[in-house]
mmCIF file of C-alpha atoms in Angstrom:
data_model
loop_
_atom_site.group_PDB
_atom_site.id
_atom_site.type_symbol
_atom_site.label_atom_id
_atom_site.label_comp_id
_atom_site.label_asym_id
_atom_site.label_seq_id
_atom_site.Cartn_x
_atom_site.Cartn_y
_atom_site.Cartn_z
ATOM 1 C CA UNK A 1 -158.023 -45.108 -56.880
ATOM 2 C CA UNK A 2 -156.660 -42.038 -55.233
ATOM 3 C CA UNK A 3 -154.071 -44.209 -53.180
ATOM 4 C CA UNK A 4 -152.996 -45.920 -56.668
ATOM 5 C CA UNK A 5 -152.458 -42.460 -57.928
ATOM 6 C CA UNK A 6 -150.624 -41.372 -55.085
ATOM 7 C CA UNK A 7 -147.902 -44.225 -54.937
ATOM 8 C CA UNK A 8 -147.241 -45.032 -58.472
ATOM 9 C CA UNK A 9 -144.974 -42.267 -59.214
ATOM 10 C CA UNK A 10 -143.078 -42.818 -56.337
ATOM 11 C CA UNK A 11 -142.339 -46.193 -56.782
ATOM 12 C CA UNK A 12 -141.888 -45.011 -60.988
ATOM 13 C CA UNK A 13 -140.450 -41.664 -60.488
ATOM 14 C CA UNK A 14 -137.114 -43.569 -60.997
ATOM 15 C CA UNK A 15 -137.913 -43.524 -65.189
ATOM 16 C CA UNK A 16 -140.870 -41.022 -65.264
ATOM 17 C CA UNK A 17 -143.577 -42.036 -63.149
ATOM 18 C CA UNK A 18 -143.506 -39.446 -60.181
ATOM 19 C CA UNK A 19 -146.562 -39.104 -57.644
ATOM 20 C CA UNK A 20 -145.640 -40.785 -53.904
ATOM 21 C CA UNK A 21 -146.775 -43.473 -51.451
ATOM 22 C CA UNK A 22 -148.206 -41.135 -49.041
ATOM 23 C CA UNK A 23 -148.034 -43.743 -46.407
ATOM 24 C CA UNK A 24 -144.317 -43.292 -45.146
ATOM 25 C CA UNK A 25 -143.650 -41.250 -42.047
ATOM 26 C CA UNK A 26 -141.473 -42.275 -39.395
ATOM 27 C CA UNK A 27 -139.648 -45.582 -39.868
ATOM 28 C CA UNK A 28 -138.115 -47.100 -43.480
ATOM 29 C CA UNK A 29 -137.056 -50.720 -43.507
ATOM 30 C CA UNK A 30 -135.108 -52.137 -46.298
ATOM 31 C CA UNK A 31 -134.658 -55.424 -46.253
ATOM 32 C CA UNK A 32 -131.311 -56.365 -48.516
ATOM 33 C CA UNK A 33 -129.020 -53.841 -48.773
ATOM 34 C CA UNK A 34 -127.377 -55.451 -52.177
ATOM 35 C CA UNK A 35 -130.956 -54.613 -53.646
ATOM 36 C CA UNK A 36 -131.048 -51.403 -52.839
ATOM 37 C CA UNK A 37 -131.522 -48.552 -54.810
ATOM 38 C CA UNK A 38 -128.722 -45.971 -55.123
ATOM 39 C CA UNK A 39 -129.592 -42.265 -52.967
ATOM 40 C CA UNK A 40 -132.009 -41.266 -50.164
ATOM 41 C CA UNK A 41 -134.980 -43.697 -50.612
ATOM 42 C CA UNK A 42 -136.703 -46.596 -49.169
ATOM 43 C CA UNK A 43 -136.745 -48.323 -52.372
ATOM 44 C CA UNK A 44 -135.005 -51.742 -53.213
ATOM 45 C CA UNK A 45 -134.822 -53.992 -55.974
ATOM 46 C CA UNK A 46 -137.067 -56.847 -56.653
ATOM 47 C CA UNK A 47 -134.480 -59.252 -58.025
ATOM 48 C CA UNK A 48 -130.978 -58.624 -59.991
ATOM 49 C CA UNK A 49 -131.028 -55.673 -62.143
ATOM 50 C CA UNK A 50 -128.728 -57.486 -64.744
ATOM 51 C CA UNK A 51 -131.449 -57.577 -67.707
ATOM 52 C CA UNK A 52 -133.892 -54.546 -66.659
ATOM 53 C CA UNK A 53 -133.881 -52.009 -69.648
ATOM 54 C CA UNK A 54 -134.286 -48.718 -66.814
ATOM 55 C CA UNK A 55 -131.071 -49.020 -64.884
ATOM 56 C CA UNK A 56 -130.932 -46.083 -62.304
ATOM 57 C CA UNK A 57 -128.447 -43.668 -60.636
ATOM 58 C CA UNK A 58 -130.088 -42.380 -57.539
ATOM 59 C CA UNK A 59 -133.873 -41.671 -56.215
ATOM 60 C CA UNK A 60 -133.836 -39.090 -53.989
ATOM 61 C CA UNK A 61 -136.467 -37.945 -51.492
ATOM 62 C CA UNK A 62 -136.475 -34.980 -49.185
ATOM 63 C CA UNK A 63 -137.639 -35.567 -46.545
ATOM 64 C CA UNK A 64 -136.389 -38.982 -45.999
ATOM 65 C CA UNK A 65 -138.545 -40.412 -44.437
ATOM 66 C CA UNK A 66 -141.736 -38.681 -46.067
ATOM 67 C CA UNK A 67 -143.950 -36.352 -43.372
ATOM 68 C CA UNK A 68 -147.473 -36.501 -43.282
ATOM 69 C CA UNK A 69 -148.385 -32.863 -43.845
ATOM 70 C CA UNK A 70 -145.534 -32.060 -46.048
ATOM 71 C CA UNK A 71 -144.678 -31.604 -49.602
ATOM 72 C CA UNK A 72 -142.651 -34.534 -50.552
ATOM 73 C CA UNK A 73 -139.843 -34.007 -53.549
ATOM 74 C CA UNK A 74 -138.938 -37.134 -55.602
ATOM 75 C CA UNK A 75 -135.694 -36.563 -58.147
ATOM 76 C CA UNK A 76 -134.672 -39.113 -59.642
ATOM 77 C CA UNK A 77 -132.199 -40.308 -62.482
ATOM 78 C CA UNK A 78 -132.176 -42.908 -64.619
ATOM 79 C CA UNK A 79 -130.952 -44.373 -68.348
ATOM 80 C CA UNK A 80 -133.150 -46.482 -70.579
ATOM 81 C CA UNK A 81 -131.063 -48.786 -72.687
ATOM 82 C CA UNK A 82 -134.101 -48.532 -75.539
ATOM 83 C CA UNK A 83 -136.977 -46.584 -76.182
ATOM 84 C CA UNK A 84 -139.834 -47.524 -74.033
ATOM 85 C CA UNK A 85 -143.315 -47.582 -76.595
ATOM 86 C CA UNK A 86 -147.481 -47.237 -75.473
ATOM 87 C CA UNK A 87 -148.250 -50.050 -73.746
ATOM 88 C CA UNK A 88 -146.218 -50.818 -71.722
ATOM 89 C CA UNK A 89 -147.522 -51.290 -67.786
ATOM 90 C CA UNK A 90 -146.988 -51.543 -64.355
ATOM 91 C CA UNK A 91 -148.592 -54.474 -62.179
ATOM 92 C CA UNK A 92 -149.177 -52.202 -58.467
ATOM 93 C CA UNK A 93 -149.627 -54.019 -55.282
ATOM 94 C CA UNK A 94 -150.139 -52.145 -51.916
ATOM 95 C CA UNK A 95 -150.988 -53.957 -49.171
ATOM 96 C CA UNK A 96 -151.309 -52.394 -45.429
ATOM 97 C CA UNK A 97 -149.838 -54.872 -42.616
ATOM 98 C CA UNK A 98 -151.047 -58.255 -44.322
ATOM 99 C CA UNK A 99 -154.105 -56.820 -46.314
ATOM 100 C CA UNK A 100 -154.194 -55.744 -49.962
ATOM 101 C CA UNK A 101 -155.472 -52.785 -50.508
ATOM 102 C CA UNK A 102 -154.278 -52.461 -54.573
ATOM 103 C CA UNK A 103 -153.593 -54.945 -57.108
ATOM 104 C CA UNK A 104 -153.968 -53.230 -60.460
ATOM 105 C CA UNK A 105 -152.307 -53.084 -63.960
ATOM 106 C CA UNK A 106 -151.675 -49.335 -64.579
ATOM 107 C CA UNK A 107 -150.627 -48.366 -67.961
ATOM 108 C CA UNK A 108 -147.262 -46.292 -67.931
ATOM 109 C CA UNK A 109 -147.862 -43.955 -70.828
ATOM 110 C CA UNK A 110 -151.235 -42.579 -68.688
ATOM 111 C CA UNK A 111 -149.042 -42.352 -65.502
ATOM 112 C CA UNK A 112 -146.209 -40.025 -67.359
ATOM 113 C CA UNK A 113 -148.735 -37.634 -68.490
ATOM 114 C CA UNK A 114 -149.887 -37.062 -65.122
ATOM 115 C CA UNK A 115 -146.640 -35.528 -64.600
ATOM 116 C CA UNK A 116 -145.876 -33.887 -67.940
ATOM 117 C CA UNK A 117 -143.929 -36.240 -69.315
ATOM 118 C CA UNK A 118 -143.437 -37.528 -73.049
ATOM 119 C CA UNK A 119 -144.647 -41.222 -73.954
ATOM 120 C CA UNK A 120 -142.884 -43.048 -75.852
ATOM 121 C CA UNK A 121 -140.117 -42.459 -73.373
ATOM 122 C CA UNK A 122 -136.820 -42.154 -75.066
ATOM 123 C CA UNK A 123 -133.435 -44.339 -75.188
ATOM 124 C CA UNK A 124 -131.143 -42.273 -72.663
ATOM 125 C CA UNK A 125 -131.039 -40.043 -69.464
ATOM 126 C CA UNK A 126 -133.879 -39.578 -67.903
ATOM 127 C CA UNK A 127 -134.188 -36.816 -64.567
ATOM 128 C CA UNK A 128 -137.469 -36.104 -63.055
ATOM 129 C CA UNK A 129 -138.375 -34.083 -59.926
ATOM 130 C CA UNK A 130 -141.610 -34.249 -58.740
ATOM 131 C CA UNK A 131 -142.979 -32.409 -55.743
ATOM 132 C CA UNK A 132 -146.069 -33.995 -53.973
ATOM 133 C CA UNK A 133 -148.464 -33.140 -51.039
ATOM 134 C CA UNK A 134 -148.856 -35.607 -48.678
ATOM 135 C CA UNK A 135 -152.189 -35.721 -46.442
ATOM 136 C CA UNK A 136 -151.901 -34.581 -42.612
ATOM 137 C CA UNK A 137 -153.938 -38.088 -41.458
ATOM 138 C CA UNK A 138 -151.930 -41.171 -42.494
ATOM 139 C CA UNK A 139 -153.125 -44.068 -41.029
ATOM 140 C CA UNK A 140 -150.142 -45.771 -38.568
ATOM 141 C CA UNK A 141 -149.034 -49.462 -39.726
ATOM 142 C CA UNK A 142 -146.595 -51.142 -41.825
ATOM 143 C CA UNK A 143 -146.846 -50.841 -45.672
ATOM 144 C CA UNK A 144 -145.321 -52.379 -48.778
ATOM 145 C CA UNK A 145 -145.334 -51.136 -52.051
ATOM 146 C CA UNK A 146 -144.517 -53.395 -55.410
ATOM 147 C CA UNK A 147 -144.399 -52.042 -58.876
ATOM 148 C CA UNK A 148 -143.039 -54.860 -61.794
ATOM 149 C CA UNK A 149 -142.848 -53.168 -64.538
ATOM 150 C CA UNK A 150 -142.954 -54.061 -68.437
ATOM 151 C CA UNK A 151 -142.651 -52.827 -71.898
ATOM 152 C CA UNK A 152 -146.260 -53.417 -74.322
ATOM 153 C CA UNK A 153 -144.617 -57.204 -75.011
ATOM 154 C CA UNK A 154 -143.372 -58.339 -71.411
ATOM 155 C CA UNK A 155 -140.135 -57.582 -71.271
ATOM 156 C CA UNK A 156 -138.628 -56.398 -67.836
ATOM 157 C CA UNK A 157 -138.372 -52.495 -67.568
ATOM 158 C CA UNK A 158 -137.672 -52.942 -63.721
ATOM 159 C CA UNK A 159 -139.612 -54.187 -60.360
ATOM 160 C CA UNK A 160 -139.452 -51.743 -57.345
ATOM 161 C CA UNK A 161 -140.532 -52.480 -53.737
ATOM 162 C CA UNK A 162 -140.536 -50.281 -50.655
ATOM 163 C CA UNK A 163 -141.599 -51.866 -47.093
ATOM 164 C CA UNK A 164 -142.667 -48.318 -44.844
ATOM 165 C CA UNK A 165 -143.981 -47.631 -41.266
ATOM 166 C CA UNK A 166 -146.065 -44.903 -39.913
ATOM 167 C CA UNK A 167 -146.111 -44.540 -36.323
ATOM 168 C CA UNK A 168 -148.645 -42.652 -34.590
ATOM 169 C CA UNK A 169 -148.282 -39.106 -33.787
#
């Protein structure tokens, strides 16, 4: 659970959902460049952004890549092209080198009050920063992150990944 809570807002932080995946320290690896998402992350895309209602400007971390033993800050910008109601979710999968560790439905409304934000989010501009302390011991290996996300009736908000490797110190 506290891993969950750890890595949904950084995957979210893009449209309000701000904590970290506190399992990136030396090495990103994005995968397709086209998906990418715009600033200083190691997020990409799922699939075509086309018919997402979040479409965002830039998530920015610093430091990029995250530090184990440092406070990580997420800003990131965003527009909704509608309001975004209770209900809606986020399907979270984690896994570490082949294994899953998460595979949860997390709703979105609980999520943005963690970090003080309003639910029902609002049609517009969205900015959140977000500062988060990552643990000294991450375990080394490969991780990938994937949050699909949805409104309360299953339309596409936006799906994030973000494929991450900790060496050891």
């Amino acid at each position: 659970m506290r891993l969950a809570n750890t890595i949904l807002p950084l995957i979210l932080s893009f449209f309000a959902v701000a904590k970290s995946i506190p399992h990136l320290a030396s090495q990103i690896v994005i995968e397709d460049n086209d998906l990418a998402v715009p600033g200083e992350n190691p997020l990409t895309y799922c699939q075509s952004t086309k018919d997402d209602i979040l479409a965002i400007e830039h998530v920015n971390l610093k430091p990029n890549p995250p530090a184990a033993g440092t406070t990580l800050t997420i800003e990131a910008v965003g527009t909704f092209a509608e309001d975004v109601e209770e209900g809606a979710y986020v399907n979270l999968t984690v896994k570490y080198g082949l294994i899953r560790i998460i595979n949860q439905k997390e709703d979105l409304c609980t999520q943005l009050k963690n970090i003080d934000k309003p639910c029902p989010v609002k049609k517009g501009k969205t900015v959140i920063t977000k500062d988060v302390d990552l643990p000294q011991q991450i375990p080394p290996g490969k991780y990938t992150v994937l949050a699909d996300v949805y409104t309360k009736d299953d339309r596409k908000i936006t799906c994030l990944q973000a494929s991450v490797t900790f060496s050891r110190k």
